[in-house]
Amino acid sequence: MPKNELNNKLNKLKHVQVYNKIFNMIQDGTYSPGMQLPSEPELAGQLNVSRATLRKSLALLQEDHLVKNIRGKGNFIRENSSNLSENGYENRQHPIKTCLTSKITEVELEFRVEVPAEAITASLKQETPVVVIADRWYHTDDGPLAYTLSFIPIELISDAEISLHDTKQLLNFIEEGIYQEGISSHSQSHLGYATSGNFSATKYTLSDHGQFILIQETIFKQEKILMCNKHYVPIEHFELSITSH
């Protein structure tokens, strides 16, 4: 192989070499879980590479769940992954708790009771005099990062003996109770790309980039729809794990 061609090939692979250096530093404890990496200029200088090369290496480390970028703060070594069998999407639970890469510190709830518009009735595939429309914002140490919009027939609230005067009871039911056996039997989810997350969330800007994964979730009891959800997660904070058997 001609020398120039070899040099070009090695230069193209330089980001892989830098990846390996940082990987080894993580493995030997130089960078431990939770630790913040030096700033890009400082780290690039330490490794004697350009910032462009370093960014490629960091992107690969993020893809491999070793490094996490926190908006406005920098790059951090990720904590050891928890058991995927508990957190995978194949387990029926709230999708945002499965897919959001940051730990949820608070769920903010607001709701209203309205006569359903035709579009809501079509989604629920049933007639109901009124629906509970619930907004939920998911706060983390990095601020609000995800949002859920829910449509709930009033009959479900009545059957589950939920008091709309008890916000905590309602929140626990739509966050966890609805997914329990005996209340629902299964759910269906459709995942797609959306740019409507920020204006749908209304109160907060969830992403500076405005790019979201939209999870449209329908929860059933046998053939009957119990609840329809639209979950918005910024692409940069979305991660999906599925265990197949």
JSON list of C-alpha atoms in Angstrom, two decimals:
[
{"chain": "A", "resi": 1, "resn": "MET", "atom": "CA", "xyz": [0.00, 0.00, 0.00]},
{"chain": "A", "resi": 2, "resn": "PRO", "atom": "CA", "xyz": [1.44, 3.42, -0.94]},
{"chain": "A", "resi": 3, "resn": "LYS", "atom": "CA", "xyz": [2.55, 5.54, 2.03]},
{"chain": "A", "resi": 4, "resn": "ASN", "atom": "CA", "xyz": [0.10, 8.38, 1.31]},
{"chain": "A", "resi": 5, "resn": "GLU", "atom": "CA", "xyz": [-2.79, 5.94, 1.09]},
{"chain": "A", "resi": 6, "resn": "LEU", "atom": "CA", "xyz": [-1.77, 4.30, 4.37]},
{"chain": "A", "resi": 7, "resn": "ASN", "atom": "CA", "xyz": [-1.53, 7.68, 6.11]},
{"chain": "A", "resi": 8, "resn": "ASN", "atom": "CA", "xyz": [-4.99, 8.64, 4.85]},
{"chain": "A", "resi": 9, "resn": "LYS", "atom": "CA", "xyz": [-6.43, 5.37, 6.11]},
{"chain": "A", "resi": 10, "resn": "LEU", "atom": "CA", "xyz": [-4.83, 5.77, 9.54]},
{"chain": "A", "resi": 11, "resn": "ASN", "atom": "CA", "xyz": [-6.12, 9.36, 9.77]},
{"chain": "A", "resi": 12, "resn": "LYS", "atom": "CA", "xyz": [-9.62, 8.16, 8.99]},
{"chain": "A", "resi": 13, "resn": "LEU", "atom": "CA", "xyz": [-9.34, 5.62, 11.79]},
{"chain": "A", "resi": 14, "resn": "LYS", "atom": "CA", "xyz": [-7.92, 8.10, 14.30]},
{"chain": "A", "resi": 15, "resn": "HIS", "atom": "CA", "xyz": [-11.32, 8.59, 15.95]},
{"chain": "A", "resi": 16, "resn": "VAL", "atom": "CA", "xyz": [-11.41, 4.82, 16.57]},
{"chain": "A", "resi": 17, "resn": "GLN", "atom": "CA", "xyz": [-7.98, 4.99, 18.20]},
{"chain": "A", "resi": 18, "resn": "VAL", "atom": "CA", "xyz": [-9.20, 7.83, 20.42]},
{"chain": "A", "resi": 19, "resn": "TYR", "atom": "CA", "xyz": [-12.34, 5.83, 21.23]},
{"chain": "A", "resi": 20, "resn": "ASN", "atom": "CA", "xyz": [-10.13, 2.94, 22.36]},
{"chain": "A", "resi": 21, "resn": "LYS", "atom": "CA", "xyz": [-7.99, 5.23, 24.53]},
{"chain": "A", "resi": 22, "resn": "ILE", "atom": "CA", "xyz": [-11.02, 6.68, 26.33]},
{"chain": "A", "resi": 23, "resn": "PHE", "atom": "CA", "xyz": [-12.61, 3.22, 26.58]},
{"chain": "A", "resi": 24, "resn": "ASN", "atom": "CA", "xyz": [-9.48, 1.89, 28.30]},
{"chain": "A", "resi": 25, "resn": "MET", "atom": "CA", "xyz": [-9.46, 4.86, 30.68]},
{"chain": "A", "resi": 26, "resn": "ILE", "atom": "CA", "xyz": [-13.04, 4.04, 31.63]},
{"chain": "A", "resi": 27, "resn": "GLN", "atom": "CA", "xyz": [-12.18, 0.38, 32.16]},
{"chain": "A", "resi": 28, "resn": "ASP", "atom": "CA", "xyz": [-9.12, 1.07, 34.32]},
{"chain": "A", "resi": 29, "resn": "GLY", "atom": "CA", "xyz": [-11.01, 3.55, 36.49]},
{"chain": "A", "resi": 30, "resn": "THR", "atom": "CA", "xyz": [-9.30, 6.73, 35.31]},
{"chain": "A", "resi": 31, "resn": "TYR", "atom": "CA", "xyz": [-12.81, 7.88, 34.43]},
{"chain": "A", "resi": 32, "resn": "SER", "atom": "CA", "xyz": [-15.33, 6.30, 36.81]},
{"chain": "A", "resi": 33, "resn": "PRO", "atom": "CA", "xyz": [-19.15, 6.16, 36.50]},
{"chain": "A", "resi": 34, "resn": "GLY", "atom": "CA", "xyz": [-20.71, 9.57, 37.03]},
{"chain": "A", "resi": 35, "resn": "MET", "atom": "CA", "xyz": [-17.46, 11.45, 36.46]},
{"chain": "A", "resi": 36, "resn": "GLN", "atom": "CA", "xyz": [-17.43, 14.40, 34.07]},
{"chain": "A", "resi": 37, "resn": "LEU", "atom": "CA", "xyz": [-14.93, 14.27, 31.23]},
{"chain": "A", "resi": 38, "resn": "PRO", "atom": "CA", "xyz": [-12.67, 17.29, 30.70]},
{"chain": "A", "resi": 39, "resn": "SER", "atom": "CA", "xyz": [-14.00, 19.95, 28.33]},
{"chain": "A", "resi": 40, "resn": "GLU", "atom": "CA", "xyz": [-13.60, 19.20, 24.62]},
{"chain": "A", "resi": 41, "resn": "PRO", "atom": "CA", "xyz": [-10.65, 21.57, 24.12]},
{"chain": "A", "resi": 42, "resn": "GLU", "atom": "CA", "xyz": [-8.87, 20.19, 27.19]},
{"chain": "A", "resi": 43, "resn": "LEU", "atom": "CA", "xyz": [-9.52, 16.53, 26.34]},
{"chain": "A", "resi": 44, "resn": "ALA", "atom": "CA", "xyz": [-8.54, 17.02, 22.70]},
{"chain": "A", "resi": 45, "resn": "GLY", "atom": "CA", "xyz": [-5.29, 18.58, 23.91]},
{"chain": "A", "resi": 46, "resn": "GLN", "atom": "CA", "xyz": [-4.61, 15.74, 26.33]},
{"chain": "A", "resi": 47, "resn": "LEU", "atom": "CA", "xyz": [-5.13, 13.17, 23.56]},
{"chain": "A", "resi": 48, "resn": "ASN", "atom": "CA", "xyz": [-3.30, 15.26, 20.96]},
{"chain": "A", "resi": 49, "resn": "VAL", "atom": "CA", "xyz": [-6.15, 15.18, 18.44]},
{"chain": "A", "resi": 50, "resn": "SER", "atom": "CA", "xyz": [-8.43, 17.72, 16.82]},
{"chain": "A", "resi": 51, "resn": "ARG", "atom": "CA", "xyz": [-11.79, 18.54, 18.35]},
{"chain": "A", "resi": 52, "resn": "ALA", "atom": "CA", "xyz": [-13.47, 17.18, 15.21]},
{"chain": "A", "resi": 53, "resn": "THR", "atom": "CA", "xyz": [-11.81, 13.80, 15.76]},
{"chain": "A", "resi": 54, "resn": "LEU", "atom": "CA", "xyz": [-12.69, 13.86, 19.46]},
{"chain": "A", "resi": 55, "resn": "ARG", "atom": "CA", "xyz": [-16.36, 14.57, 18.68]},
{"chain": "A", "resi": 56, "resn": "LYS", "atom": "CA", "xyz": [-16.49, 11.51, 16.42]},
{"chain": "A", "resi": 57, "resn": "SER", "atom": "CA", "xyz": [-15.02, 9.40, 19.23]},
{"chain": "A", "resi": 58, "resn": "LEU", "atom": "CA", "xyz": [-17.48, 10.81, 21.78]},
{"chain": "A", "resi": 59, "resn": "ALA", "atom": "CA", "xyz": [-20.37, 10.10, 19.42]},
{"chain": "A", "resi": 60, "resn": "LEU", "atom": "CA", "xyz": [-19.31, 6.44, 19.26]},
{"chain": "A", "resi": 61, "resn": "LEU", "atom": "CA", "xyz": [-18.96, 6.28, 23.04]},
{"chain": "A", "resi": 62, "resn": "GLN", "atom": "CA", "xyz": [-22.47, 7.72, 23.40]},
{"chain": "A", "resi": 63, "resn": "GLU", "atom": "CA", "xyz": [-23.83, 5.15, 20.94]},
{"chain": "A", "resi": 64, "resn": "ASP", "atom": "CA", "xyz": [-22.27, 2.39, 23.03]},
{"chain": "A", "resi": 65, "resn": "HIS", "atom": "CA", "xyz": [-23.85, 3.76, 26.25]},
{"chain": "A", "resi": 66, "resn": "LEU", "atom": "CA", "xyz": [-20.50, 4.57, 27.83]},
{"chain": "A", "resi": 67, "resn": "VAL", "atom": "CA", "xyz": [-20.71, 8.37, 27.75]},
{"chain": "A", "resi": 68, "resn": "LYS", "atom": "CA", "xyz": [-23.70, 10.65, 28.16]},
{"chain": "A", "resi": 69, "resn": "ASN", "atom": "CA", "xyz": [-23.92, 14.27, 27.04]},
{"chain": "A", "resi": 70, "resn": "ILE", "atom": "CA", "xyz": [-25.91, 16.55, 29.33]},
{"chain": "A", "resi": 71, "resn": "ARG", "atom": "CA", "xyz": [-27.12, 19.73, 27.69]},
{"chain": "A", "resi": 72, "resn": "GLY", "atom": "CA", "xyz": [-25.18, 22.76, 28.88]},
{"chain": "A", "resi": 73, "resn": "LYS", "atom": "CA", "xyz": [-22.95, 20.73, 31.23]},
{"chain": "A", "resi": 74, "resn": "GLY", "atom": "CA", "xyz": [-20.75, 18.42, 29.18]},
{"chain": "A", "resi": 75, "resn": "ASN", "atom": "CA", "xyz": [-19.93, 14.73, 28.81]},
{"chain": "A", "resi": 76, "resn": "PHE", "atom": "CA", "xyz": [-20.22, 12.26, 31.68]},
{"chain": "A", "resi": 77, "resn": "ILE", "atom": "CA", "xyz": [-19.34, 8.60, 32.14]},
{"chain": "A", "resi": 78, "resn": "ARG", "atom": "CA", "xyz": [-22.57, 6.66, 32.35]},
{"chain": "A", "resi": 79, "resn": "GLU", "atom": "CA", "xyz": [-23.51, 4.57, 35.34]},
{"chain": "A", "resi": 80, "resn": "ASN", "atom": "CA", "xyz": [-23.52, 0.83, 34.86]},
{"chain": "A", "resi": 81, "resn": "SER", "atom": "CA", "xyz": [-26.63, -0.23, 32.96]},
{"chain": "A", "resi": 82, "resn": "SER", "atom": "CA", "xyz": [-29.38, -1.79, 35.03]},
{"chain": "A", "resi": 83, "resn": "ASN", "atom": "CA", "xyz": [-30.90, -5.13, 34.16]},
{"chain": "A", "resi": 84, "resn": "LEU", "atom": "CA", "xyz": [-32.56, -4.91, 30.76]},
{"chain": "A", "resi": 85, "resn": "SER", "atom": "CA", "xyz": [-35.05, -7.62, 31.70]},
{"chain": "A", "resi": 86, "resn": "GLU", "atom": "CA", "xyz": [-36.52, -5.16, 34.21]},
{"chain": "A", "resi": 87, "resn": "ASN", "atom": "CA", "xyz": [-36.37, -2.04, 32.03]},
{"chain": "A", "resi": 88, "resn": "GLY", "atom": "CA", "xyz": [-36.93, -3.33, 28.50]},
{"chain": "A", "resi": 89, "resn": "TYR", "atom": "CA", "xyz": [-39.84, -2.20, 26.38]},
{"chain": "A", "resi": 90, "resn": "GLU", "atom": "CA", "xyz": [-41.16, -5.77, 26.29]},
{"chain": "A", "resi": 91, "resn": "ASN", "atom": "CA", "xyz": [-42.31, -5.29, 29.89]},
{"chain": "A", "resi": 92, "resn": "ARG", "atom": "CA", "xyz": [-45.61, -3.46, 30.15]},
{"chain": "A", "resi": 93, "resn": "GLN", "atom": "CA", "xyz": [-44.97, -0.20, 31.93]},
{"chain": "A", "resi": 94, "resn": "HIS", "atom": "CA", "xyz": [-44.98, 3.51, 31.22]},
{"chain": "A", "resi": 95, "resn": "PRO", "atom": "CA", "xyz": [-42.94, 4.00, 28.00]},
{"chain": "A", "resi": 96, "resn": "ILE", "atom": "CA", "xyz": [-41.17, 7.16, 29.15]},
{"chain": "A", "resi": 97, "resn": "LYS", "atom": "CA", "xyz": [-39.82, 5.32, 32.18]},
{"chain": "A", "resi": 98, "resn": "THR", "atom": "CA", "xyz": [-38.44, 2.73, 29.78]},
{"chain": "A", "resi": 99, "resn": "CYS", "atom": "CA", "xyz": [-37.05, 5.03, 27.09]},
{"chain": "A", "resi": 100, "resn": "LEU", "atom": "CA", "xyz": [-35.91, 8.25, 28.76]},
{"chain": "A", "resi": 101, "resn": "THR", "atom": "CA", "xyz": [-32.14, 8.20, 29.36]},
{"chain": "A", "resi": 102, "resn": "SER", "atom": "CA", "xyz": [-32.28, 10.57, 32.36]},
{"chain": "A", "resi": 103, "resn": "LYS", "atom": "CA", "xyz": [-33.67, 9.69, 35.77]},
{"chain": "A", "resi": 104, "resn": "ILE", "atom": "CA", "xyz": [-37.12, 11.15, 36.41]},
{"chain": "A", "resi": 105, "resn": "THR", "atom": "CA", "xyz": [-37.18, 13.23, 39.59]},
{"chain": "A", "resi": 106, "resn": "GLU", "atom": "CA", "xyz": [-40.76, 14.55, 39.41]},
{"chain": "A", "resi": 107, "resn": "VAL", "atom": "CA", "xyz": [-43.91, 14.09, 37.34]},
{"chain": "A", "resi": 108, "resn": "GLU", "atom": "CA", "xyz": [-45.99, 17.24, 37.03]},
{"chain": "A", "resi": 109, "resn": "LEU", "atom": "CA", "xyz": [-49.68, 16.68, 36.32]},
{"chain": "A", "resi": 110, "resn": "GLU", "atom": "CA", "xyz": [-52.47, 18.93, 35.12]},
{"chain": "A", "resi": 111, "resn": "PHE", "atom": "CA", "xyz": [-55.85, 17.71, 33.90]},
{"chain": "A", "resi": 112, "resn": "ARG", "atom": "CA", "xyz": [-59.22, 18.91, 32.72]},
{"chain": "A", "resi": 113, "resn": "VAL", "atom": "CA", "xyz": [-62.60, 17.29, 32.04]},
{"chain": "A", "resi": 114, "resn": "GLU", "atom": "CA", "xyz": [-64.18, 18.00, 28.67]},
{"chain": "A", "resi": 115, "resn": "VAL", "atom": "CA", "xyz": [-66.80, 16.76, 26.25]},
{"chain": "A", "resi": 116, "resn": "PRO", "atom": "CA", "xyz": [-64.70, 14.77, 23.76]},
{"chain": "A", "resi": 117, "resn": "ALA", "atom": "CA", "xyz": [-64.05, 16.19, 20.31]},
{"chain": "A", "resi": 118, "resn": "GLU", "atom": "CA", "xyz": [-64.73, 13.88, 17.38]},
{"chain": "A", "resi": 119, "resn": "ALA", "atom": "CA", "xyz": [-61.02, 13.11, 17.01]},
{"chain": "A", "resi": 120, "resn": "ILE", "atom": "CA", "xyz": [-60.81, 11.92, 20.63]},
{"chain": "A", "resi": 121, "resn": "THR", "atom": "CA", "xyz": [-63.93, 9.79, 20.27]},
{"chain": "A", "resi": 122, "resn": "ALA", "atom": "CA", "xyz": [-62.42, 8.23, 17.14]},
{"chain": "A", "resi": 123, "resn": "SER", "atom": "CA", "xyz": [-59.19, 7.45, 19.00]},
{"chain": "A", "resi": 124, "resn": "LEU", "atom": "CA", "xyz": [-61.03, 5.85, 21.92]},
{"chain": "A", "resi": 125, "resn": "LYS", "atom": "CA", "xyz": [-63.44, 4.02, 19.56]},
{"chain": "A", "resi": 126, "resn": "GLN", "atom": "CA", "xyz": [-66.30, 4.50, 22.01]},
{"chain": "A", "resi": 127, "resn": "GLU", "atom": "CA", "xyz": [-68.92, 7.01, 23.03]},
{"chain": "A", "resi": 128, "resn": "THR", "atom": "CA", "xyz": [-68.35, 8.69, 26.38]},
{"chain": "A", "resi": 129, "resn": "PRO", "atom": "CA", "xyz": [-70.04, 11.79, 27.80]},
{"chain": "A", "resi": 130, "resn": "VAL", "atom": "CA", "xyz": [-66.78, 13.36, 29.00]},
{"chain": "A", "resi": 131, "resn": "VAL", "atom": "CA", "xyz": [-63.09, 12.53, 29.01]},
{"chain": "A", "resi": 132, "resn": "VAL", "atom": "CA", "xyz": [-60.26, 13.37, 31.35]},
{"chain": "A", "resi": 133, "resn": "ILE", "atom": "CA", "xyz": [-57.47, 15.03, 29.38]},
{"chain": "A", "resi": 134, "resn": "ALA", "atom": "CA", "xyz": [-54.24, 14.77, 31.35]},
{"chain": "A", "resi": 135, "resn": "ASP", "atom": "CA", "xyz": [-50.93, 16.56, 30.70]},
{"chain": "A", "resi": 136, "resn": "ARG", "atom": "CA", "xyz": [-47.79, 15.19, 32.32]},
{"chain": "A", "resi": 137, "resn": "TRP", "atom": "CA", "xyz": [-44.31, 16.71, 32.26]},
{"chain": "A", "resi": 138, "resn": "TYR", "atom": "CA", "xyz": [-41.32, 14.61, 33.30]},
{"chain": "A", "resi": 139, "resn": "HIS", "atom": "CA", "xyz": [-38.67, 16.54, 35.20]},
{"chain": "A", "resi": 140, "resn": "THR", "atom": "CA", "xyz": [-35.06, 15.45, 35.63]},
{"chain": "A", "resi": 141, "resn": "ASP", "atom": "CA", "xyz": [-31.92, 17.01, 37.05]},
{"chain": "A", "resi": 142, "resn": "ASP", "atom": "CA", "xyz": [-31.52, 18.57, 33.58]},
{"chain": "A", "resi": 143, "resn": "GLY", "atom": "CA", "xyz": [-35.01, 20.10, 33.63]},
{"chain": "A", "resi": 144, "resn": "PRO", "atom": "CA", "xyz": [-38.23, 18.91, 31.97]},
{"chain": "A", "resi": 145, "resn": "LEU", "atom": "CA", "xyz": [-37.34, 16.43, 29.21]},
{"chain": "A", "resi": 146, "resn": "ALA", "atom": "CA", "xyz": [-40.50, 14.54, 28.23]},
{"chain": "A", "resi": 147, "resn": "TYR", "atom": "CA", "xyz": [-44.26, 15.01, 27.96]},
{"chain": "A", "resi": 148, "resn": "THR", "atom": "CA", "xyz": [-47.37, 12.82, 27.85]},
{"chain": "A", "resi": 149, "resn": "LEU", "atom": "CA", "xyz": [-50.88, 13.72, 26.70]},
{"chain": "A", "resi": 150, "resn": "SER", "atom": "CA", "xyz": [-53.61, 11.28, 27.78]},
{"chain": "A", "resi": 151, "resn": "PHE", "atom": "CA", "xyz": [-57.28, 10.77, 26.92]},
{"chain": "A", "resi": 152, "resn": "ILE", "atom": "CA", "xyz": [-59.21, 8.82, 29.55]},
{"chain": "A", "resi": 153, "resn": "PRO", "atom": "CA", "xyz": [-62.94, 7.97, 29.36]},
{"chain": "A", "resi": 154, "resn": "ILE", "atom": "CA", "xyz": [-64.74, 9.07, 32.51]},
{"chain": "A", "resi": 155, "resn": "GLU", "atom": "CA", "xyz": [-66.12, 5.54, 32.92]},
{"chain": "A", "resi": 156, "resn": "LEU", "atom": "CA", "xyz": [-62.62, 4.20, 33.61]},
{"chain": "A", "resi": 157, "resn": "ILE", "atom": "CA", "xyz": [-62.11, 6.81, 36.34]},
{"chain": "A", "resi": 158, "resn": "SER", "atom": "CA", "xyz": [-65.42, 5.81, 37.90]},
{"chain": "A", "resi": 159, "resn": "ASP", "atom": "CA", "xyz": [-64.84, 2.04, 37.61]},
{"chain": "A", "resi": 160, "resn": "ALA", "atom": "CA", "xyz": [-61.38, 2.36, 39.18]},
{"chain": "A", "resi": 161, "resn": "GLU", "atom": "CA", "xyz": [-62.87, 4.50, 41.98]},
{"chain": "A", "resi": 162, "resn": "ILE", "atom": "CA", "xyz": [-60.44, 7.35, 41.30]},
{"chain": "A", "resi": 163, "resn": "SER", "atom": "CA", "xyz": [-61.28, 10.69, 42.90]},
{"chain": "A", "resi": 164, "resn": "LEU", "atom": "CA", "xyz": [-60.50, 13.63, 40.64]},
{"chain": "A", "resi": 165, "resn": "HIS", "atom": "CA", "xyz": [-60.12, 15.67, 43.82]},
{"chain": "A", "resi": 166, "resn": "ASP", "atom": "CA", "xyz": [-57.09, 13.53, 44.72]},
{"chain": "A", "resi": 167, "resn": "THR", "atom": "CA", "xyz": [-54.40, 14.46, 42.18]},
{"chain": "A", "resi": 168, "resn": "LYS", "atom": "CA", "xyz": [-51.86, 12.04, 43.65]},
{"chain": "A", "resi": 169, "resn": "GLN", "atom": "CA", "xyz": [-54.30, 9.12, 43.33]},
{"chain": "A", "resi": 170, "resn": "LEU", "atom": "CA", "xyz": [-55.03, 10.01, 39.70]},
{"chain": "A", "resi": 171, "resn": "LEU", "atom": "CA", "xyz": [-51.33, 10.35, 38.91]},
{"chain": "A", "resi": 172, "resn": "ASN", "atom": "CA", "xyz": [-50.46, 6.98, 40.48]},
{"chain": "A", "resi": 173, "resn": "PHE", "atom": "CA", "xyz": [-53.23, 5.32, 38.51]},
{"chain": "A", "resi": 174, "resn": "ILE", "atom": "CA", "xyz": [-52.26, 6.66, 35.08]},
{"chain": "A", "resi": 175, "resn": "GLU", "atom": "CA", "xyz": [-48.53, 6.25, 35.74]},
{"chain": "A", "resi": 176, "resn": "GLU", "atom": "CA", "xyz": [-48.56, 2.74, 37.20]},
{"chain": "A", "resi": 177, "resn": "GLY", "atom": "CA", "xyz": [-51.96, 1.29, 38.07]},
{"chain": "A", "resi": 178, "resn": "ILE", "atom": "CA", "xyz": [-53.27, 1.23, 34.51]},
{"chain": "A", "resi": 179, "resn": "TYR", "atom": "CA", "xyz": [-50.46, -1.17, 33.51]},
{"chain": "A", "resi": 180, "resn": "GLN", "atom": "CA", "xyz": [-51.28, -3.77, 36.17]},
{"chain": "A", "resi": 181, "resn": "GLU", "atom": "CA", "xyz": [-52.87, -7.12, 35.40]},
{"chain": "A", "resi": 182, "resn": "GLY", "atom": "CA", "xyz": [-56.54, -7.11, 36.23]},
{"chain": "A", "resi": 183, "resn": "ILE", "atom": "CA", "xyz": [-56.93, -3.50, 35.17]},
{"chain": "A", "resi": 184, "resn": "SER", "atom": "CA", "xyz": [-55.60, -3.77, 31.61]},
{"chain": "A", "resi": 185, "resn": "SER", "atom": "CA", "xyz": [-54.72, -6.78, 29.47]},
{"chain": "A", "resi": 186, "resn": "HIS", "atom": "CA", "xyz": [-52.29, -5.39, 26.89]},
{"chain": "A", "resi": 187, "resn": "SER", "atom": "CA", "xyz": [-51.15, -2.29, 25.06]},
{"chain": "A", "resi": 188, "resn": "GLN", "atom": "CA", "xyz": [-50.11, -1.33, 21.55]},
{"chain": "A", "resi": 189, "resn": "SER", "atom": "CA", "xyz": [-47.48, 1.28, 20.68]},
{"chain": "A", "resi": 190, "resn": "HIS", "atom": "CA", "xyz": [-46.52, 3.00, 17.47]},
{"chain": "A", "resi": 191, "resn": "LEU", "atom": "CA", "xyz": [-43.17, 4.81, 17.41]},
{"chain": "A", "resi": 192, "resn": "GLY", "atom": "CA", "xyz": [-42.46, 7.58, 14.94]},
{"chain": "A", "resi": 193, "resn": "TYR", "atom": "CA", "xyz": [-40.60, 10.82, 14.37]},
{"chain": "A", "resi": 194, "resn": "ALA", "atom": "CA", "xyz": [-42.21, 14.15, 15.31]},
{"chain": "A", "resi": 195, "resn": "THR", "atom": "CA", "xyz": [-41.32, 17.82, 15.47]},
{"chain": "A", "resi": 196, "resn": "SER", "atom": "CA", "xyz": [-44.39, 18.83, 17.49]},
{"chain": "A", "resi": 197, "resn": "GLY", "atom": "CA", "xyz": [-43.10, 18.01, 20.97]},
{"chain": "A", "resi": 198, "resn": "ASN", "atom": "CA", "xyz": [-42.20, 21.51, 22.12]},
{"chain": "A", "resi": 199, "resn": "PHE", "atom": "CA", "xyz": [-45.48, 23.20, 21.18]},
{"chain": "A", "resi": 200, "resn": "SER", "atom": "CA", "xyz": [-47.51, 20.19, 22.34]},
{"chain": "A", "resi": 201, "resn": "ALA", "atom": "CA", "xyz": [-45.84, 20.40, 25.75]},
{"chain": "A", "resi": 202, "resn": "THR", "atom": "CA", "xyz": [-46.87, 24.11, 25.90]},
{"chain": "A", "resi": 203, "resn": "LYS", "atom": "CA", "xyz": [-45.40, 24.96, 29.33]},
{"chain": "A", "resi": 204, "resn": "TYR", "atom": "CA", "xyz": [-41.80, 23.96, 28.64]},
{"chain": "A", "resi": 205, "resn": "THR", "atom": "CA", "xyz": [-39.26, 23.70, 25.85]},
{"chain": "A", "resi": 206, "resn": "LEU", "atom": "CA", "xyz": [-38.17, 20.07, 26.06]},
{"chain": "A", "resi": 207, "resn": "SER", "atom": "CA", "xyz": [-35.55, 20.08, 23.31]},
{"chain": "A", "resi": 208, "resn": "ASP", "atom": "CA", "xyz": [-33.41, 22.77, 21.72]},
{"chain": "A", "resi": 209, "resn": "HIS", "atom": "CA", "xyz": [-33.31, 20.67, 18.55]},
{"chain": "A", "resi": 210, "resn": "GLY", "atom": "CA", "xyz": [-37.08, 20.15, 18.30]},
{"chain": "A", "resi": 211, "resn": "GLN", "atom": "CA", "xyz": [-36.76, 16.52, 17.22]},
{"chain": "A", "resi": 212, "resn": "PHE", "atom": "CA", "xyz": [-38.77, 13.87, 19.07]},
{"chain": "A", "resi": 213, "resn": "ILE", "atom": "CA", "xyz": [-39.71, 10.24, 19.16]},
{"chain": "A", "resi": 214, "resn": "LEU", "atom": "CA", "xyz": [-43.50, 10.12, 19.45]},
{"chain": "A", "resi": 215, "resn": "ILE", "atom": "CA", "xyz": [-44.92, 6.99, 21.09]},
{"chain": "A", "resi": 216, "resn": "GLN", "atom": "CA", "xyz": [-48.64, 6.63, 20.44]},
{"chain": "A", "resi": 217, "resn": "GLU", "atom": "CA", "xyz": [-49.83, 4.14, 23.01]},
{"chain": "A", "resi": 218, "resn": "THR", "atom": "CA", "xyz": [-53.26, 2.52, 23.32]},
{"chain": "A", "resi": 219, "resn": "ILE", "atom": "CA", "xyz": [-54.06, 0.54, 26.47]},
{"chain": "A", "resi": 220, "resn": "PHE", "atom": "CA", "xyz": [-56.70, -2.20, 26.28]},
{"chain": "A", "resi": 221, "resn": "LYS", "atom": "CA", "xyz": [-58.73, -4.54, 28.43]},
{"chain": "A", "resi": 222, "resn": "GLN", "atom": "CA", "xyz": [-59.39, -7.33, 25.98]},
{"chain": "A", "resi": 223, "resn": "GLU", "atom": "CA", "xyz": [-60.96, -5.52, 23.00]},
{"chain": "A", "resi": 224, "resn": "LYS", "atom": "CA", "xyz": [-61.96, -2.36, 24.85]},
{"chain": "A", "resi": 225, "resn": "ILE", "atom": "CA", "xyz": [-59.74, 0.72, 24.79]},
{"chain": "A", "resi": 226, "resn": "LEU", "atom": "CA", "xyz": [-59.11, 2.07, 28.28]},
{"chain": "A", "resi": 227, "resn": "MET", "atom": "CA", "xyz": [-56.79, 4.97, 27.53]},
{"chain": "A", "resi": 228, "resn": "CYS", "atom": "CA", "xyz": [-54.87, 6.66, 24.71]},
{"chain": "A", "resi": 229, "resn": "ASN", "atom": "CA", "xyz": [-51.48, 8.29, 25.29]},
{"chain": "A", "resi": 230, "resn": "LYS", "atom": "CA", "xyz": [-49.10, 10.37, 23.21]},
{"chain": "A", "resi": 231, "resn": "HIS", "atom": "CA", "xyz": [-45.59, 10.36, 24.69]},
{"chain": "A", "resi": 232, "resn": "TYR", "atom": "CA", "xyz": [-42.96, 12.82, 23.42]},
{"chain": "A", "resi": 233, "resn": "VAL", "atom": "CA", "xyz": [-39.27, 12.09, 24.12]},
{"chain": "A", "resi": 234, "resn": "PRO", "atom": "CA", "xyz": [-36.45, 14.20, 22.60]},
{"chain": "A", "resi": 235, "resn": "ILE", "atom": "CA", "xyz": [-34.37, 12.09, 20.24]},
{"chain": "A", "resi": 236, "resn": "GLU", "atom": "CA", "xyz": [-31.18, 12.98, 22.11]},
{"chain": "A", "resi": 237, "resn": "HIS", "atom": "CA", "xyz": [-32.70, 11.55, 25.32]},
{"chain": "A", "resi": 238, "resn": "PHE", "atom": "CA", "xyz": [-34.36, 8.47, 23.81]},
{"chain": "A", "resi": 239, "resn": "GLU", "atom": "CA", "xyz": [-33.05, 4.92, 24.16]},
{"chain": "A", "resi": 240, "resn": "LEU", "atom": "CA", "xyz": [-34.96, 1.69, 23.50]},
{"chain": "A", "resi": 241, "resn": "SER", "atom": "CA", "xyz": [-34.05, -1.78, 24.79]},
{"chain": "A", "resi": 242, "resn": "ILE", "atom": "CA", "xyz": [-35.99, -4.93, 23.91]},
{"chain": "A", "resi": 243, "resn": "THR", "atom": "CA", "xyz": [-35.28, -8.48, 25.09]},
{"chain": "A", "resi": 244, "resn": "SER", "atom": "CA", "xyz": [-36.55, -11.18, 22.70]},
{"chain": "A", "resi": 245, "resn": "HIS", "atom": "CA", "xyz": [-37.22, -14.79, 23.64]}
]
